[in-house]
XYZ file of N, CA and C in Angstrom:
315
model
N 162.465 -69.188 4.013
C 162.222 -70.123 3.089
C 161.115 -69.539 2.160
N 161.467 -69.672 0.790
C 160.498 -69.079 -0.231
C 159.169 -70.099 -0.095
N 158.157 -69.449 -0.234
C 156.852 -70.211 -0.185
C 156.612 -71.271 -1.119
N 157.378 -71.531 -2.062
C 157.202 -72.727 -3.050
C 157.932 -73.761 -2.584
N 158.645 -73.820 -1.525
C 159.357 -74.853 -0.800
C 158.921 -75.491 0.468
N 157.777 -74.553 1.098
C 157.393 -74.870 2.290
C 156.534 -76.172 2.546
N 155.945 -76.547 1.392
C 155.212 -77.906 1.338
C 156.085 -78.938 0.862
N 157.360 -78.946 0.486
C 158.047 -80.013 -0.028
C 158.856 -80.665 0.961
N 158.691 -82.181 1.006
C 158.943 -83.048 1.966
C 160.584 -83.066 2.025
N 161.058 -83.047 3.005
C 162.514 -83.407 3.572
C 162.645 -84.756 3.554
N 163.722 -85.617 2.845
C 163.953 -86.897 2.682
C 165.314 -86.940 3.324
N 165.316 -88.003 4.196
C 166.533 -88.462 4.698
C 166.926 -89.732 4.064
N 167.782 -89.490 2.939
C 168.318 -90.701 2.135
C 169.298 -91.409 3.203
N 168.968 -92.598 3.580
C 169.811 -93.324 4.421
C 170.981 -93.914 3.368
N 170.707 -94.246 2.203
C 171.483 -94.979 1.369
C 172.765 -94.032 0.853
N 172.280 -92.710 0.744
C 173.183 -91.744 0.247
C 173.877 -90.934 1.229
N 173.392 -91.254 2.272
C 173.819 -90.359 3.672
C 173.627 -88.860 3.329
N 172.416 -88.515 3.153
C 171.989 -87.090 2.946
C 170.811 -86.722 3.126
N 170.385 -85.359 3.411
C 169.222 -85.020 3.444
C 168.663 -84.237 2.087
N 167.643 -84.332 1.605
C 167.249 -83.805 0.209
C 166.109 -83.466 0.066
N 165.717 -82.449 -0.868
C 164.361 -82.319 -1.358
C 164.433 -82.359 -2.753
N 163.302 -82.719 -3.490
C 163.019 -82.591 -5.084
C 162.312 -81.507 -5.290
N 162.633 -80.670 -6.248
C 161.844 -79.671 -6.854
C 161.946 -79.604 -8.226
N 160.581 -79.684 -8.948
C 160.734 -79.676 -10.304
C 161.627 -80.956 -10.802
N 161.535 -81.855 -10.393
C 162.499 -83.117 -11.014
C 163.960 -82.971 -10.435
N 164.427 -81.882 -9.796
C 165.785 -81.627 -9.393
C 166.190 -81.740 -8.135
N 167.415 -82.127 -7.495
C 167.568 -81.999 -6.192
C 168.488 -81.099 -5.677
N 168.043 -80.729 -4.312
C 169.068 -80.151 -3.474
C 169.164 -81.047 -2.347
N 170.570 -81.014 -1.775
C 170.979 -81.981 -0.695
C 171.933 -81.466 0.205
N 172.177 -82.029 1.197
C 173.103 -82.080 2.198
C 173.694 -83.321 2.539
N 175.195 -83.575 2.388
C 175.693 -84.693 2.700
C 175.981 -84.736 4.235
N 175.837 -85.663 5.019
C 175.870 -85.656 6.332
C 176.387 -86.914 7.161
N 176.816 -86.906 8.297
C 177.522 -87.894 9.022
C 176.437 -87.747 10.258
N 175.979 -89.068 10.882
C 175.287 -88.887 12.040
C 175.874 -89.984 13.130
N 175.711 -89.444 14.428
C 175.912 -90.292 15.549
C 174.800 -90.281 16.359
N 174.780 -90.914 17.627
C 173.694 -90.969 18.362
C 173.249 -89.642 19.017
N 174.398 -88.731 19.137
C 173.817 -87.394 19.745
C 174.260 -86.241 18.705
N 174.840 -86.359 17.512
C 175.068 -85.231 16.759
C 174.757 -85.849 15.315
N 174.578 -84.467 14.419
C 174.478 -84.578 12.979
C 175.477 -83.651 12.418
N 176.618 -84.235 11.702
C 177.469 -83.190 10.943
C 177.037 -82.975 9.480
N 176.907 -81.735 9.198
C 176.530 -81.307 7.928
C 177.602 -81.050 7.185
N 178.083 -81.719 5.989
C 179.255 -81.824 5.390
C 179.282 -80.743 4.112
N 178.471 -80.947 3.260
C 178.547 -80.429 2.146
C 177.203 -80.093 1.358
N 176.735 -78.691 1.052
C 175.306 -78.743 0.464
C 175.477 -78.397 -1.142
N 174.452 -78.949 -1.878
C 174.605 -78.810 -3.114
C 173.290 -78.751 -3.838
N 173.037 -77.925 -4.861
C 171.604 -77.859 -5.537
C 172.184 -78.215 -7.118
N 171.526 -79.056 -7.717
C 171.555 -79.325 -9.198
C 171.588 -77.869 -9.875
N 172.326 -77.751 -11.002
C 172.472 -76.424 -11.799
C 171.057 -75.888 -12.034
N 170.158 -76.793 -12.409
C 168.773 -76.310 -12.841
C 168.025 -75.454 -11.677
N 168.554 -75.776 -10.349
C 167.979 -75.132 -9.352
C 168.708 -73.794 -8.677
N 169.620 -73.418 -9.457
C 170.442 -72.175 -9.168
C 169.589 -71.000 -9.118
N 169.622 -70.277 -7.757
C 169.021 -68.941 -7.797
C 167.691 -69.192 -7.412
N 167.002 -70.187 -7.054
C 165.808 -70.505 -6.819
C 165.520 -70.528 -5.276
N 166.522 -70.516 -4.626
C 166.174 -70.673 -3.022
C 166.200 -72.276 -2.501
N 166.487 -73.111 -3.446
C 166.485 -74.589 -2.887
C 167.455 -74.840 -2.028
N 168.647 -74.423 -2.039
C 170.001 -74.576 -1.267
C 169.405 -74.236 0.193
N 168.836 -72.919 0.297
C 168.422 -72.491 1.421
C 167.396 -73.183 2.143
N 166.394 -73.534 1.348
C 165.334 -74.369 1.628
C 165.622 -75.965 2.331
N 166.645 -76.524 1.630
C 167.076 -77.902 2.297
C 167.914 -77.603 3.300
N 168.646 -76.365 3.694
C 169.253 -76.319 5.021
C 168.185 -75.877 6.077
N 167.223 -75.168 5.800
C 166.307 -74.779 6.815
C 165.449 -76.134 7.276
N 165.057 -76.670 6.285
C 164.272 -77.939 6.627
C 165.105 -78.976 7.362
N 166.489 -78.995 7.155
C 167.396 -80.140 7.780
C 167.538 -79.622 9.215
N 167.690 -77.975 9.419
C 168.100 -77.603 10.827
C 166.680 -77.896 11.477
N 165.628 -77.989 11.040
C 164.444 -78.144 11.802
C 164.206 -79.872 12.326
N 164.793 -80.545 11.225
C 164.847 -81.873 11.499
C 165.869 -82.177 12.628
N 167.050 -81.665 12.618
C 167.765 -81.651 13.404
C 167.366 -81.461 15.075
N 166.689 -80.206 14.950
C 166.212 -79.694 16.292
C 165.092 -80.697 16.858
N 164.275 -81.098 15.809
C 163.354 -82.086 16.465
C 163.737 -83.273 16.881
N 164.818 -83.874 16.232
C 165.556 -85.019 16.831
C 166.268 -85.040 18.079
N 166.474 -83.789 18.740
C 167.080 -83.387 19.911
C 168.428 -83.734 19.743
N 169.102 -83.812 18.441
C 170.581 -83.696 18.427
C 171.024 -82.557 18.252
N 172.548 -82.414 18.352
C 173.213 -81.333 18.181
C 173.841 -81.230 16.821
N 173.976 -80.168 16.169
C 174.514 -79.920 14.838
C 176.056 -79.471 14.929
N 176.750 -80.192 13.818
C 178.032 -79.721 13.621
C 178.114 -79.308 12.039
N 177.999 -77.958 12.019
C 178.110 -77.255 10.750
C 179.447 -77.274 10.121
N 179.964 -78.151 9.604
C 181.114 -78.156 8.747
C 181.062 -77.641 7.395
N 179.752 -77.597 6.763
C 179.585 -77.169 5.551
C 179.546 -75.629 5.554
N 180.460 -74.734 4.846
C 180.467 -73.516 4.840
C 179.126 -72.926 4.579
N 178.469 -73.450 3.511
C 177.111 -72.780 3.373
C 176.206 -72.848 4.434
N 175.983 -73.992 5.339
C 175.246 -74.129 6.517
C 175.939 -73.195 7.530
N 177.100 -73.291 7.588
C 177.695 -72.258 8.643
C 177.383 -70.728 8.174
N 177.563 -70.270 7.131
C 177.055 -68.900 6.812
C 175.516 -68.771 6.875
N 174.717 -69.877 6.648
C 173.176 -69.762 6.980
C 173.009 -69.335 8.219
N 173.662 -70.003 9.086
C 173.570 -69.767 10.671
C 174.003 -68.399 11.067
N 175.033 -67.901 10.429
C 175.516 -66.776 10.906
C 174.528 -65.648 10.468
N 173.744 -65.771 9.335
C 172.756 -64.807 9.028
C 171.639 -65.111 9.753
N 171.268 -66.336 10.406
C 169.912 -66.681 11.026
C 170.362 -67.204 12.458
N 170.942 -66.217 13.224
C 171.486 -66.677 14.474
C 170.591 -67.524 15.380
N 169.393 -67.472 15.221
C 168.478 -68.283 16.254
C 169.069 -69.751 16.028
N 169.581 -69.965 14.954
C 169.740 -71.490 14.741
C 170.779 -72.087 15.459
N 171.741 -70.927 16.069
C 172.979 -71.364 16.885
C 172.513 -72.158 18.013
N 171.189 -72.239 18.219
C 170.645 -72.949 19.694
C 170.960 -74.588 19.306
N 170.859 -74.789 18.279
C 171.102 -76.374 18.030
C 172.665 -76.686 17.880
N 173.605 -75.792 17.473
C 174.787 -76.089 17.313
C 175.400 -76.600 18.493
N 176.257 -77.554 18.424
C 177.032 -78.454 19.561
C 178.063 -77.202 20.163
N 178.058 -76.808 21.301
C 178.981 -75.882 21.830
C 180.493 -76.277 21.846
N 180.590 -77.552 21.535
C 182.012 -78.310 21.392
C 182.589 -77.897 19.867
N 181.719 -77.438 18.972
C 182.094 -77.523 17.796
C 183.180 -76.280 17.544
N 184.329 -76.630 16.867
C 185.753 -75.706 16.702
C 185.225 -74.355 16.412
N 184.363 -73.951 15.475
C 183.890 -72.813 14.989
C 182.886 -72.085 15.876
N 182.405 -72.786 16.925
C 181.151 -71.975 17.532
C 181.361 -70.741 17.692
N 182.407 -70.330 18.397
C 182.449 -68.901 18.846
C 182.559 -67.739 17.487
N 182.765 -68.404 16.370
C 182.688 -67.476 15.233
C 181.255 -67.417 14.376
N 180.255 -68.249 15.051
C 178.881 -68.202 14.532
C 178.306 -67.018 15.101
């Protein structure tokens, strides 16, 4: 994660069912669905003003930290999150082994 994102707070926006960070007045977020044991990450997006800043990667990494701290398992349906975990395989530790693409990570 780029240093400029390290101190930005991750917000779990219950109303919009997403995790989000705000940087310079713009948002990067991940849509999610949650059960008592799992969090499914569906779609990652950053506003166009954040293109190339690393905001999308920052919101993913912060969300993965949140999931790990919660003790829940991850279902990485979002292709961006899936690719992030492939590039950072240590995060596979929080992926639910029952996830259909688990062996492709």
